[in-house]
Tab-separated table of C-alpha atoms and ligand atoms in Angstrom:
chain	number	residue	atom	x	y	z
A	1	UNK	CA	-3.615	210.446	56.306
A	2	UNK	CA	-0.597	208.373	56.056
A	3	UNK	CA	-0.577	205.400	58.598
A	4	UNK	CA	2.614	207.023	60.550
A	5	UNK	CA	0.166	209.970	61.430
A	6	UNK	CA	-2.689	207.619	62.017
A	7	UNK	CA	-0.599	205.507	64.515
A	8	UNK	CA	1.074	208.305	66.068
A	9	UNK	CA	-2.662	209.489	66.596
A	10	UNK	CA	-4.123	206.745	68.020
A	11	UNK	CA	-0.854	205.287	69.919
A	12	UNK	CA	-0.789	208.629	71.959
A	13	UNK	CA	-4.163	207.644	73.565
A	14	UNK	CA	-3.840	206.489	76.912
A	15	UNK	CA	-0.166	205.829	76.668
A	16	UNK	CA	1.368	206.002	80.623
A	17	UNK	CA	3.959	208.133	80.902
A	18	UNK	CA	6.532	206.095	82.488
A	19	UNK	CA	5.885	202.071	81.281
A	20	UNK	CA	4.786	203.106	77.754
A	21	UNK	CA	2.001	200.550	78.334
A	22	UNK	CA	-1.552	200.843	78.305
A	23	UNK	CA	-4.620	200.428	80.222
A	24	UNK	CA	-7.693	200.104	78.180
A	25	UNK	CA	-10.580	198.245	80.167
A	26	UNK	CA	-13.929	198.085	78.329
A	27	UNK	CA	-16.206	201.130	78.555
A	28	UNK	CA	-13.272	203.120	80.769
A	29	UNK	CA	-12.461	206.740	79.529
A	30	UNK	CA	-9.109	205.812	77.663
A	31	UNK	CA	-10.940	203.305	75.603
A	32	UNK	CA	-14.126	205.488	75.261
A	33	UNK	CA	-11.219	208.164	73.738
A	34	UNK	CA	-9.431	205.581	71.318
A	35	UNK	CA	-13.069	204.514	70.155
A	36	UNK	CA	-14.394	208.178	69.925
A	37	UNK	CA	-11.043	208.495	67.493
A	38	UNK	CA	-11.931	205.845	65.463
A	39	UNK	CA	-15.500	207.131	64.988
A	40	UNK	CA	-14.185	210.099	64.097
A	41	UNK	CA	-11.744	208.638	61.496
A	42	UNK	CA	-14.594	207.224	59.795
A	43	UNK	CA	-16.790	209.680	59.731
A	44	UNK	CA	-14.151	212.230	58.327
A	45	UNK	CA	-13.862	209.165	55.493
A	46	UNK	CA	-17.413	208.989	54.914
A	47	UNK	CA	-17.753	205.569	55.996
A	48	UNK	CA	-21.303	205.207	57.274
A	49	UNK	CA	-21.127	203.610	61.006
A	50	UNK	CA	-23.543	201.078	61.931
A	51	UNK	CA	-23.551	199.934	65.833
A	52	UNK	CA	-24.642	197.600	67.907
A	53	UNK	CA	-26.123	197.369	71.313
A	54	UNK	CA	-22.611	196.406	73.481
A	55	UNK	CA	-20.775	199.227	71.432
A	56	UNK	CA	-19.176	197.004	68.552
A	57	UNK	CA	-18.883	198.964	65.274
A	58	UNK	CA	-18.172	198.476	61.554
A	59	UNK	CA	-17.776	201.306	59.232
A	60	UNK	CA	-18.452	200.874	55.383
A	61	UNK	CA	-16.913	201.895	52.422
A	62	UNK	CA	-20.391	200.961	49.891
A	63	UNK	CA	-19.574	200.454	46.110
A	64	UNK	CA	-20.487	203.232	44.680
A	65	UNK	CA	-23.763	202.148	42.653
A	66	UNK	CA	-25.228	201.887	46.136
A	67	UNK	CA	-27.043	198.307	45.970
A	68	UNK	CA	-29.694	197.670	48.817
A	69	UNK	CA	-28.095	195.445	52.178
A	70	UNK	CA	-25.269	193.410	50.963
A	71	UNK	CA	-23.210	191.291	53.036
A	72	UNK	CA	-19.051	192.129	52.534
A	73	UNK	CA	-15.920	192.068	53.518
A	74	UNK	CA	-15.201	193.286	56.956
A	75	UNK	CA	-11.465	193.821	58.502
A	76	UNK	CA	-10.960	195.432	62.054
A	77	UNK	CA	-10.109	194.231	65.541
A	78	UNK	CA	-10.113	195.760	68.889
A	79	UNK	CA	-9.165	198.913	70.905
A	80	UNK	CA	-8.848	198.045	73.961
A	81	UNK	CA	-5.793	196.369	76.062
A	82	UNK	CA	-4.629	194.153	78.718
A	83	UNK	CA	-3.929	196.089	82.294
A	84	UNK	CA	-0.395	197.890	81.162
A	85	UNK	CA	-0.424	196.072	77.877
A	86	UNK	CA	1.532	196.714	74.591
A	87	UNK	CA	0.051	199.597	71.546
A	88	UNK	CA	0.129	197.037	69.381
A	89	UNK	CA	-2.688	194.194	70.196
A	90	UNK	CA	-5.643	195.202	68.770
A	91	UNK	CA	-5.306	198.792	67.434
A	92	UNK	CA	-2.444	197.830	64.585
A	93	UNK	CA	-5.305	196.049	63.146
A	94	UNK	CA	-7.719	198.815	63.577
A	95	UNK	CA	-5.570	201.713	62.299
A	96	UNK	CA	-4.064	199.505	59.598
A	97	UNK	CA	-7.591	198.925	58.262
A	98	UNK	CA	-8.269	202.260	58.107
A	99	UNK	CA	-4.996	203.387	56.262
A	100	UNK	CA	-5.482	200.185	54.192
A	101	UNK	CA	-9.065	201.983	52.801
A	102	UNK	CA	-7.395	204.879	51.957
A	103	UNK	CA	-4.377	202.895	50.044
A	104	UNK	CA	-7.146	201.188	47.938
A	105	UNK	CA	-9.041	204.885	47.465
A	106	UNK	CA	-6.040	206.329	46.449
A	107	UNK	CA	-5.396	203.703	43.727
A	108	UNK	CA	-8.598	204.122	42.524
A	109	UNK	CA	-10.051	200.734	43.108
A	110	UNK	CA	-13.663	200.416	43.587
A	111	UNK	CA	-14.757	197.363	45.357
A	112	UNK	CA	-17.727	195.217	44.151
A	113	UNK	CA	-19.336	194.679	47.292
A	114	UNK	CA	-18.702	196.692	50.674
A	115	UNK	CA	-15.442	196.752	52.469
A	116	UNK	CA	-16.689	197.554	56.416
A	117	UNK	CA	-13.853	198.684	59.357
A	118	UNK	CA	-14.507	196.990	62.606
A	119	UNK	CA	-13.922	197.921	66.104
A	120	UNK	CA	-15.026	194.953	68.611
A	121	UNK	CA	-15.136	195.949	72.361
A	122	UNK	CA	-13.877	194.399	75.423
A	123	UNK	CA	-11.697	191.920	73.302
A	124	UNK	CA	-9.589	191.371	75.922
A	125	UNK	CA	-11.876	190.436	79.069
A	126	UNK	CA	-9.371	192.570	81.322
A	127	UNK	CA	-11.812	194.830	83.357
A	128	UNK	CA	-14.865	192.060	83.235
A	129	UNK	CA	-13.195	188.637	82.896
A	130	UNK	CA	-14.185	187.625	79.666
A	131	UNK	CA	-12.185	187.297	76.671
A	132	UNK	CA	-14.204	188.213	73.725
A	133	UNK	CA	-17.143	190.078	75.470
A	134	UNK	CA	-18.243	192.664	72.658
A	135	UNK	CA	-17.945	189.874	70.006
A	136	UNK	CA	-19.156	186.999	71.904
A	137	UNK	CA	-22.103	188.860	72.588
A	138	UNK	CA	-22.590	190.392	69.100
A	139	UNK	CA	-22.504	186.294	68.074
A	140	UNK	CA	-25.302	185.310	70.707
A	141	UNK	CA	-22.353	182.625	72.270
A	142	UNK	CA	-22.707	184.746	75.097
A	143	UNK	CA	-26.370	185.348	76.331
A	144	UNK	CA	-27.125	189.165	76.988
A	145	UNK	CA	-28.229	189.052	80.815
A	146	UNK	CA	-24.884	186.518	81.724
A	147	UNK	CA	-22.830	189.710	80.372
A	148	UNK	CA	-24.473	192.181	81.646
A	149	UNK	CA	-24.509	190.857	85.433
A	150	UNK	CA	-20.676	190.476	84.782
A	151	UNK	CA	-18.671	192.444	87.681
A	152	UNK	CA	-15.236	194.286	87.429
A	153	UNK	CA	-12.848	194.437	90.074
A	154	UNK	CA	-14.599	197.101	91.856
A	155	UNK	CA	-17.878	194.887	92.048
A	156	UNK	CA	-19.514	197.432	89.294
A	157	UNK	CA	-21.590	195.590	86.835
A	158	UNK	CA	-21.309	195.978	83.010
A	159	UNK	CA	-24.967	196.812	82.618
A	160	UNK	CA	-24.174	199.901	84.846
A	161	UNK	CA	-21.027	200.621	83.138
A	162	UNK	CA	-23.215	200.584	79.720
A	163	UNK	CA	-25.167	202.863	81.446
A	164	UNK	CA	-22.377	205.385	82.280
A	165	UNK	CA	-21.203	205.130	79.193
A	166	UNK	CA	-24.345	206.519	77.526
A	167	UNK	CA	-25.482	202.928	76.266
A	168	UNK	CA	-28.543	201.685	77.235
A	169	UNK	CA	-28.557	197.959	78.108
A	170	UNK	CA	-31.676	196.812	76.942
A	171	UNK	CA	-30.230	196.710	73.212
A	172	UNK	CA	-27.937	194.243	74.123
A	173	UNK	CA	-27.828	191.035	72.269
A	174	UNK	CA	-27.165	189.210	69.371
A	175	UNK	CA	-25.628	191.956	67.090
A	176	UNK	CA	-26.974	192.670	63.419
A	177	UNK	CA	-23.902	193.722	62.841
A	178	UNK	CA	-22.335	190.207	62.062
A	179	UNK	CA	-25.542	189.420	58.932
A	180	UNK	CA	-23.287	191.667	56.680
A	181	UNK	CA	-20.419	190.235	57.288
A	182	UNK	CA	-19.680	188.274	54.587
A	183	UNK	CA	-15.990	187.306	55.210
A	184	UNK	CA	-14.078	188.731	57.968
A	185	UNK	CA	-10.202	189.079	57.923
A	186	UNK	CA	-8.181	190.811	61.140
A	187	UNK	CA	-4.758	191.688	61.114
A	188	UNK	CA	-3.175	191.364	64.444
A	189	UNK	CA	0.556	191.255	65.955
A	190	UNK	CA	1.936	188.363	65.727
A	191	UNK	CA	2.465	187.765	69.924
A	192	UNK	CA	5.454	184.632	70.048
A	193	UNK	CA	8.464	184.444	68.050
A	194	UNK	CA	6.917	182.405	65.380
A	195	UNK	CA	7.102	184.690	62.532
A	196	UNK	CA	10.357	185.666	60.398
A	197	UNK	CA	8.940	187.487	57.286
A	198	UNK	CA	7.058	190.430	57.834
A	199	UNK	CA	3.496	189.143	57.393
A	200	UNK	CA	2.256	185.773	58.013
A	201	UNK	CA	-1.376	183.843	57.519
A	202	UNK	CA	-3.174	182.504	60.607
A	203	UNK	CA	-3.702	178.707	60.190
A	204	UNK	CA	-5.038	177.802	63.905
A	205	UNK	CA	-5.918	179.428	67.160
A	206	UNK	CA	-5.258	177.171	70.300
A	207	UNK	CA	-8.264	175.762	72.528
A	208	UNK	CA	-8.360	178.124	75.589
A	209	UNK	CA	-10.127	178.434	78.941
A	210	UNK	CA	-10.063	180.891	81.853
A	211	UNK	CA	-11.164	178.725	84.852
A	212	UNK	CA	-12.072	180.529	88.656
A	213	UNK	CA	-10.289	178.697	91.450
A	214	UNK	CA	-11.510	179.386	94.912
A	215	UNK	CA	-9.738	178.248	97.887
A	216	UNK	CA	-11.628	178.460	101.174
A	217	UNK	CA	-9.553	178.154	104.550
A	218	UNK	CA	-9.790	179.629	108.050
A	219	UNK	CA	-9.008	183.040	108.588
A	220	UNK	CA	-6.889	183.027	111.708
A	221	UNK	CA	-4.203	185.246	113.508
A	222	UNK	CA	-0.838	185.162	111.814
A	223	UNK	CA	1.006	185.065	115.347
A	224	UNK	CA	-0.627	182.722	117.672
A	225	UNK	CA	-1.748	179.871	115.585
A	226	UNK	CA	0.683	177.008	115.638
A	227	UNK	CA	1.699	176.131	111.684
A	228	UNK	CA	0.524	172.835	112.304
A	229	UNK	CA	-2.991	174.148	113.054
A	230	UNK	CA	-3.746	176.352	110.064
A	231	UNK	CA	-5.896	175.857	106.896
A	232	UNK	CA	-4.618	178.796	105.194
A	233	UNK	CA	-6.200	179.086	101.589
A	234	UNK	CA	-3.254	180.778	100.286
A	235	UNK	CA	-0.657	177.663	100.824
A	236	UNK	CA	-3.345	175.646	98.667
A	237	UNK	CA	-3.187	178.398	95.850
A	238	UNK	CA	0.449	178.600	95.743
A	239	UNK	CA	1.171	174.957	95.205
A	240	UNK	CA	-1.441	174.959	92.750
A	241	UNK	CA	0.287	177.903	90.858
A	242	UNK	CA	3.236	175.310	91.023
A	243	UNK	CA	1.617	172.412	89.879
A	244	UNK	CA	-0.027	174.612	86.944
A	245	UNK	CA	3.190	175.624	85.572
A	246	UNK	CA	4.885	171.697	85.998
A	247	UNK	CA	1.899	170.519	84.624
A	248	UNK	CA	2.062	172.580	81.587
A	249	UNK	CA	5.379	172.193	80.649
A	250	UNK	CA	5.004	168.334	81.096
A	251	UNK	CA	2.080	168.791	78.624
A	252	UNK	CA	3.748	171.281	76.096
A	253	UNK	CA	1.055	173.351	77.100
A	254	UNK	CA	0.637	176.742	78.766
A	255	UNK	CA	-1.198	178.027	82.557
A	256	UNK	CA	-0.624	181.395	83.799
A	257	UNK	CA	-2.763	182.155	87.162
A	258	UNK	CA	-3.314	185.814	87.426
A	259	UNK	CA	-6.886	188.190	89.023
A	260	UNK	CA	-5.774	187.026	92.262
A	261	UNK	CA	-7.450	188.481	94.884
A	262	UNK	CA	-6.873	187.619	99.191
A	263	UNK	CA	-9.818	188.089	101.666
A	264	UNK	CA	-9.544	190.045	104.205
A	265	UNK	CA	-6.535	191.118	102.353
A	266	UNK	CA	-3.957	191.935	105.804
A	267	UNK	CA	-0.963	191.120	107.237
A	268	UNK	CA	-1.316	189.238	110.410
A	269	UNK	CA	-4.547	187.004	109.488
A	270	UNK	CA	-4.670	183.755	107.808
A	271	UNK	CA	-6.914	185.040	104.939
A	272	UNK	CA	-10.105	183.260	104.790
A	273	UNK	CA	-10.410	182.953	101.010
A	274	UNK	CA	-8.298	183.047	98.200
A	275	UNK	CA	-9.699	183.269	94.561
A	276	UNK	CA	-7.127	183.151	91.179
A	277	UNK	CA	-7.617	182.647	87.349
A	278	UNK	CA	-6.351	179.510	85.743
A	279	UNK	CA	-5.901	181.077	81.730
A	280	UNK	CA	-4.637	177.296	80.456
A	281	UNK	CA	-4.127	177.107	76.540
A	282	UNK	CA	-2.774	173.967	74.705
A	283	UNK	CA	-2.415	172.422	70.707
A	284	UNK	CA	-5.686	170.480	71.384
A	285	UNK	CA	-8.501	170.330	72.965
A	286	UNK	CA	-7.902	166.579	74.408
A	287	UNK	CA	-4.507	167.893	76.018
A	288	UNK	CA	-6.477	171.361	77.033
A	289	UNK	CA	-8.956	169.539	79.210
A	290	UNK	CA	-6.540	166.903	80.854
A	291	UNK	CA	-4.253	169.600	81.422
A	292	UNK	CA	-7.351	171.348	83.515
A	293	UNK	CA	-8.251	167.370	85.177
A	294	UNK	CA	-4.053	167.313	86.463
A	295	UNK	CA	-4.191	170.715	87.719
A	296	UNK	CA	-7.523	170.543	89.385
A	297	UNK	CA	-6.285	166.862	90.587
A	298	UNK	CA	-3.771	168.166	92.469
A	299	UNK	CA	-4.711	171.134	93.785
A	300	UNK	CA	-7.672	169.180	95.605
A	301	UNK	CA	-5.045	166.747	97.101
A	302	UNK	CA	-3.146	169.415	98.320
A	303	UNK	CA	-6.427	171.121	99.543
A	304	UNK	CA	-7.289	167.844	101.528
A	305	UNK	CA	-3.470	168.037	103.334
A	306	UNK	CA	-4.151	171.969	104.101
A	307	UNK	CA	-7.845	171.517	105.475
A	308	UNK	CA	-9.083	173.943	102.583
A	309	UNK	CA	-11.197	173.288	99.836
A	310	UNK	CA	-10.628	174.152	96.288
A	311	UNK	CA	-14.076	174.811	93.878
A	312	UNK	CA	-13.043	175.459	90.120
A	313	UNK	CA	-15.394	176.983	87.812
A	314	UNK	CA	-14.732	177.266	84.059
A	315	UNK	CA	-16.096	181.213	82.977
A	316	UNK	CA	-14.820	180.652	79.860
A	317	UNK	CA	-13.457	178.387	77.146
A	318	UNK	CA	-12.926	178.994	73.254
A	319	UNK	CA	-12.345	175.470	71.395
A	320	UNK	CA	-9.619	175.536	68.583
A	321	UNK	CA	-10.508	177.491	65.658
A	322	UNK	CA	-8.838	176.387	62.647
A	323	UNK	CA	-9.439	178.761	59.775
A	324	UNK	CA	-10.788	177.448	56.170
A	325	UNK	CA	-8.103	176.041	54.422
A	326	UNK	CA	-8.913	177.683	51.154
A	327	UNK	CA	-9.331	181.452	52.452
A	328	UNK	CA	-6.446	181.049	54.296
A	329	UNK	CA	-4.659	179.052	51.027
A	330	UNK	CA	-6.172	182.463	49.223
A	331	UNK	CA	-4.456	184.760	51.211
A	332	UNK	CA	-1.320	183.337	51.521
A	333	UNK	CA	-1.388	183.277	47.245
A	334	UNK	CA	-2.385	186.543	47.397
A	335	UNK	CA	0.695	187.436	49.553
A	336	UNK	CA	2.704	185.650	47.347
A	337	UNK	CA	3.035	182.298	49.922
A	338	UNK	CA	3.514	184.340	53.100
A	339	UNK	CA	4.104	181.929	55.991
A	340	UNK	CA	1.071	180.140	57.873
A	341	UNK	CA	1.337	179.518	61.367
A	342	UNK	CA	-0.919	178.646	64.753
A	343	UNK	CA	-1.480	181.194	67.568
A	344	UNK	CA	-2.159	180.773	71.281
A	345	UNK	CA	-3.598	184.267	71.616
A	346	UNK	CA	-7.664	184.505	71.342
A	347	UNK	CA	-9.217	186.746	68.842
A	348	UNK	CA	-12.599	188.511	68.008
A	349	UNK	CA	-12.021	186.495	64.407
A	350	UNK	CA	-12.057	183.108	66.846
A	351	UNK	CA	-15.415	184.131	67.538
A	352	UNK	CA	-16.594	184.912	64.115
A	353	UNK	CA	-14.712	181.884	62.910
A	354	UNK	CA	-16.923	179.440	65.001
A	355	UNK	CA	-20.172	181.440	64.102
A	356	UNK	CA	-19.816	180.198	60.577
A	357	UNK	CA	-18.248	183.420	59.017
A	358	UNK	CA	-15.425	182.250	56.484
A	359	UNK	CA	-12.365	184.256	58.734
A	360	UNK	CA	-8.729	184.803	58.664
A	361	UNK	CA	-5.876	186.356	60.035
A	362	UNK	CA	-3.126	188.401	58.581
A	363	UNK	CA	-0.138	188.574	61.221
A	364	UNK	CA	2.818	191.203	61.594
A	365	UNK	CA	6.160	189.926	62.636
A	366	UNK	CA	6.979	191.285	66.336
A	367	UNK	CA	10.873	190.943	66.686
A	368	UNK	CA	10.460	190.675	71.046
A	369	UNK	CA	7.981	188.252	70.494
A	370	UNK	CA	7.042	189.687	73.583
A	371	UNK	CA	2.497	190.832	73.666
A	372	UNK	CA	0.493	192.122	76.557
A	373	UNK	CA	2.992	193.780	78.103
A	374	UNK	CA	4.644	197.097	77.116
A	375	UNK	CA	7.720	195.259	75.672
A	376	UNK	CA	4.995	194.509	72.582
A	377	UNK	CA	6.695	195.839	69.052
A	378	UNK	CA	6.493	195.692	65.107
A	379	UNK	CA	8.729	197.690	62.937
A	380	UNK	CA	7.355	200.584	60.928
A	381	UNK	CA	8.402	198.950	57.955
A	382	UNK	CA	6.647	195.644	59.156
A	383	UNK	CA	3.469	197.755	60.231
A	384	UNK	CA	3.512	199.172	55.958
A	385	UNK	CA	4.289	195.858	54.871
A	386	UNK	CA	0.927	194.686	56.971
A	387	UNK	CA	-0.814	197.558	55.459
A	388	UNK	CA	0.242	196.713	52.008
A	389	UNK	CA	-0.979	192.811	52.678
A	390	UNK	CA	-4.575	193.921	53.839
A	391	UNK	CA	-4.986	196.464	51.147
A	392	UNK	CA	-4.018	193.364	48.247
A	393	UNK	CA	-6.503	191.048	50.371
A	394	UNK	CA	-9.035	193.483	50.627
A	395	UNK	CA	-8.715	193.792	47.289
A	396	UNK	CA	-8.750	190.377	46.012
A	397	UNK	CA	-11.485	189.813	48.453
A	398	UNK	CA	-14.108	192.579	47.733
A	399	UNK	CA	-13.244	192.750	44.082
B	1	LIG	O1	-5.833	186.625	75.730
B	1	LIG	C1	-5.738	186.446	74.528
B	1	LIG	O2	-5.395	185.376	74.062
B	1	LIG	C2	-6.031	187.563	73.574
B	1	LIG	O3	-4.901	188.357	73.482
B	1	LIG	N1	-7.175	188.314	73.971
B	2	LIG	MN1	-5.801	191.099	70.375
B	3	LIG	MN1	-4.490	190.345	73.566
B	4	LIG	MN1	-4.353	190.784	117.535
């Protein structure tokens, strides 16, 4: 199957009708379909599956003298998306690692130790909060009962969406999934405007952190209480959304709140609570956390001027992930000295990067530079070109 039929194949999966963008939330129906497609592309390639508890798979290709359990090299990334995000995060690396498999099968080539597919679930934290869930799990960074008591915004839990889904939660937990894999490489879009060729090497991904912020205040009636009298929660968020984004820039950095969510939710109350997600990224971790201290600073000055209180709880923080120098040196060779840049964006290979597994990225170029929204886009030609790159890697890799 040629990766134009693979794409348009997978791409047509949960695609809205009028945005173009997609909704993919962990364990939801659309991403149960896009994973039951990739199953099903393995299986018709005689890959043999192996699962984990959470729902993470990797599908090998085994040399053919079939030795006994053998770590390899593993490629893959994730299927599902941001609320109304782009086709391209996640399942370009997925479908390209696929069509990559059948480029090397179709040459012939017959690796020396197994080449395994991934699919990693809930990459993106958007229906339970946290980034990374299916990998951080599969790592044991993220202990099994903290992610199972995880809510989405409809207050259901993940163990009982597990449970919907047909998975039963009990096997989650650190996944066995990650002692074969030898050397991981994902191929993502590249999500800024930081890449000119068509293919470029990952050198760094930026220190991250999605941090809570509730903001407590007095719920009161909207027309009788003088201005002078309220402690309205929502005055204290919105300055701190301000002093986020000045903050940020002052730092070179980058804050985004988003999740935001009003109670009681109306139009003529003062709400009584106000909660919002800080998602601050930066170069370095020193600049990370006193871009947190300035924002936090502030917003519990303002706080004390509004009679509201502001309580800030980190849920989750990645530290910078800077990929060996000499796989990353290897690839780049291999793609005769493609370009080596940093990312901002969080990925499942972050996670296996700081478990100890020697990881790298392959990126390919997106000409908007624009990523988690609909606007997201690679050309075909750059999509082959990424193919073509993970297929010599793979190659050089599992040789
Ligand atoms: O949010 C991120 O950085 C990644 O796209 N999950
Ligand atoms: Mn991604
Ligand atoms: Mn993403
Ligand atoms: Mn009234």
């Amino acid at each position: 199957m040629s990766f134009e039929s693979l794409w348009a194949d997978q791409s047509a999966i949960g695609r809205h009708p009028e945005t173009g963008g997609y909704t993919r939330g962990g364990w939801t129906p659309t991403e149960r379909e896009a994973t039951h497609w990739f199953l099903h592309q393995c299986a018709t390639r005689n890959l043999t599956v192996e699962s984990d508890g959470i729902g993470n798979h990797i599908a090998w290709w085994e040399p053919p003298a079939k030795p006994a359990f053998r770590a390899g090299v593993v490629t893959g990334s994730h299927l599902d998306s941001v609320i109304d995000g782009g086709a391209f995060d996640g399942p370009l690396g997925v479908v390209s690692a696929l069509a990559a498999v059948d480029r090397l099968r179709a040459e012939g080539f017959e690796p020396g130790v197994p080449i395994g597919i991934g699919a990693f679930v809930e990459e993106e934290g958007s229906r339970f909060g946290m980034p990374c869930l299916g990998s951080r799990v599969a790592a044991g960074v993220l202990p099994a009962e903290k992610a199972l008591d995880l809510q989405d915004r409809t207050g259901v839990r993940l163990r009982h969406a597990l449970e919907e889904a047909g998975i039963d939660p009990a096997g989650v937990g650190p996944s066995p999934l990650l002692q074969r894999m030898g050397t991981f490489v994902e191929l993502h879009v590249e999500q800024g405007r930081g890449l000119t060729a068509p293919v470029g090497v990952a050198s760094s991904i930026w220190p991250h952190g999605r941090y809570r912020f509730t903001f407590t205040g007095e719920a009161n009636h909207a027309g009788t209480t003088l201005m002078e009298d309220r402690h309205d929660p929502m005055l204290t968020y919105a300055m701190t959304a301000l002093a986020a984004n000045k903050q940020a820039r002052l730092a070179g950095a980058r804050a985004t709140f988003g999740r935001v969510s009003v109670e009681p939710n109306g139009t003529n109350a003062i709400p009584s609570q106000v909660t919002a997600w800080l998602d601050a990224r930066a170069a370095d971790t020193a600049t990370l956390e006193s871009l947190l201290a300035a924002i936090t600073k502030q917003s519990t000055e303002r706080a004390e001027r509004d009679g509201t209180t502001v309580e800030v709880t980190a849920e989750s923080v990645s530290p910078i992930v800077d990929f060996p120098a000499g796989l990353r040196d290897r690839l780049s060779g291999v793609l005769g000295g493609a370009p080596v840049l940093p990312t901002g964006a969080g990925h499942d290979a972050g996670v296996f990067s700081a478990a100890g597994i020697p990881t790298a990225m392959l990126f390919v170029r997106n000409p908007t530079g624009v990523s988690h929204s609909p606007a997201e886009y690679a050309e075909p030609d750059d999509c082959l070109a990424g193919v073509e790159a993970l297929a010599a890697v793979l190659k050089d890799l599992a040789k």
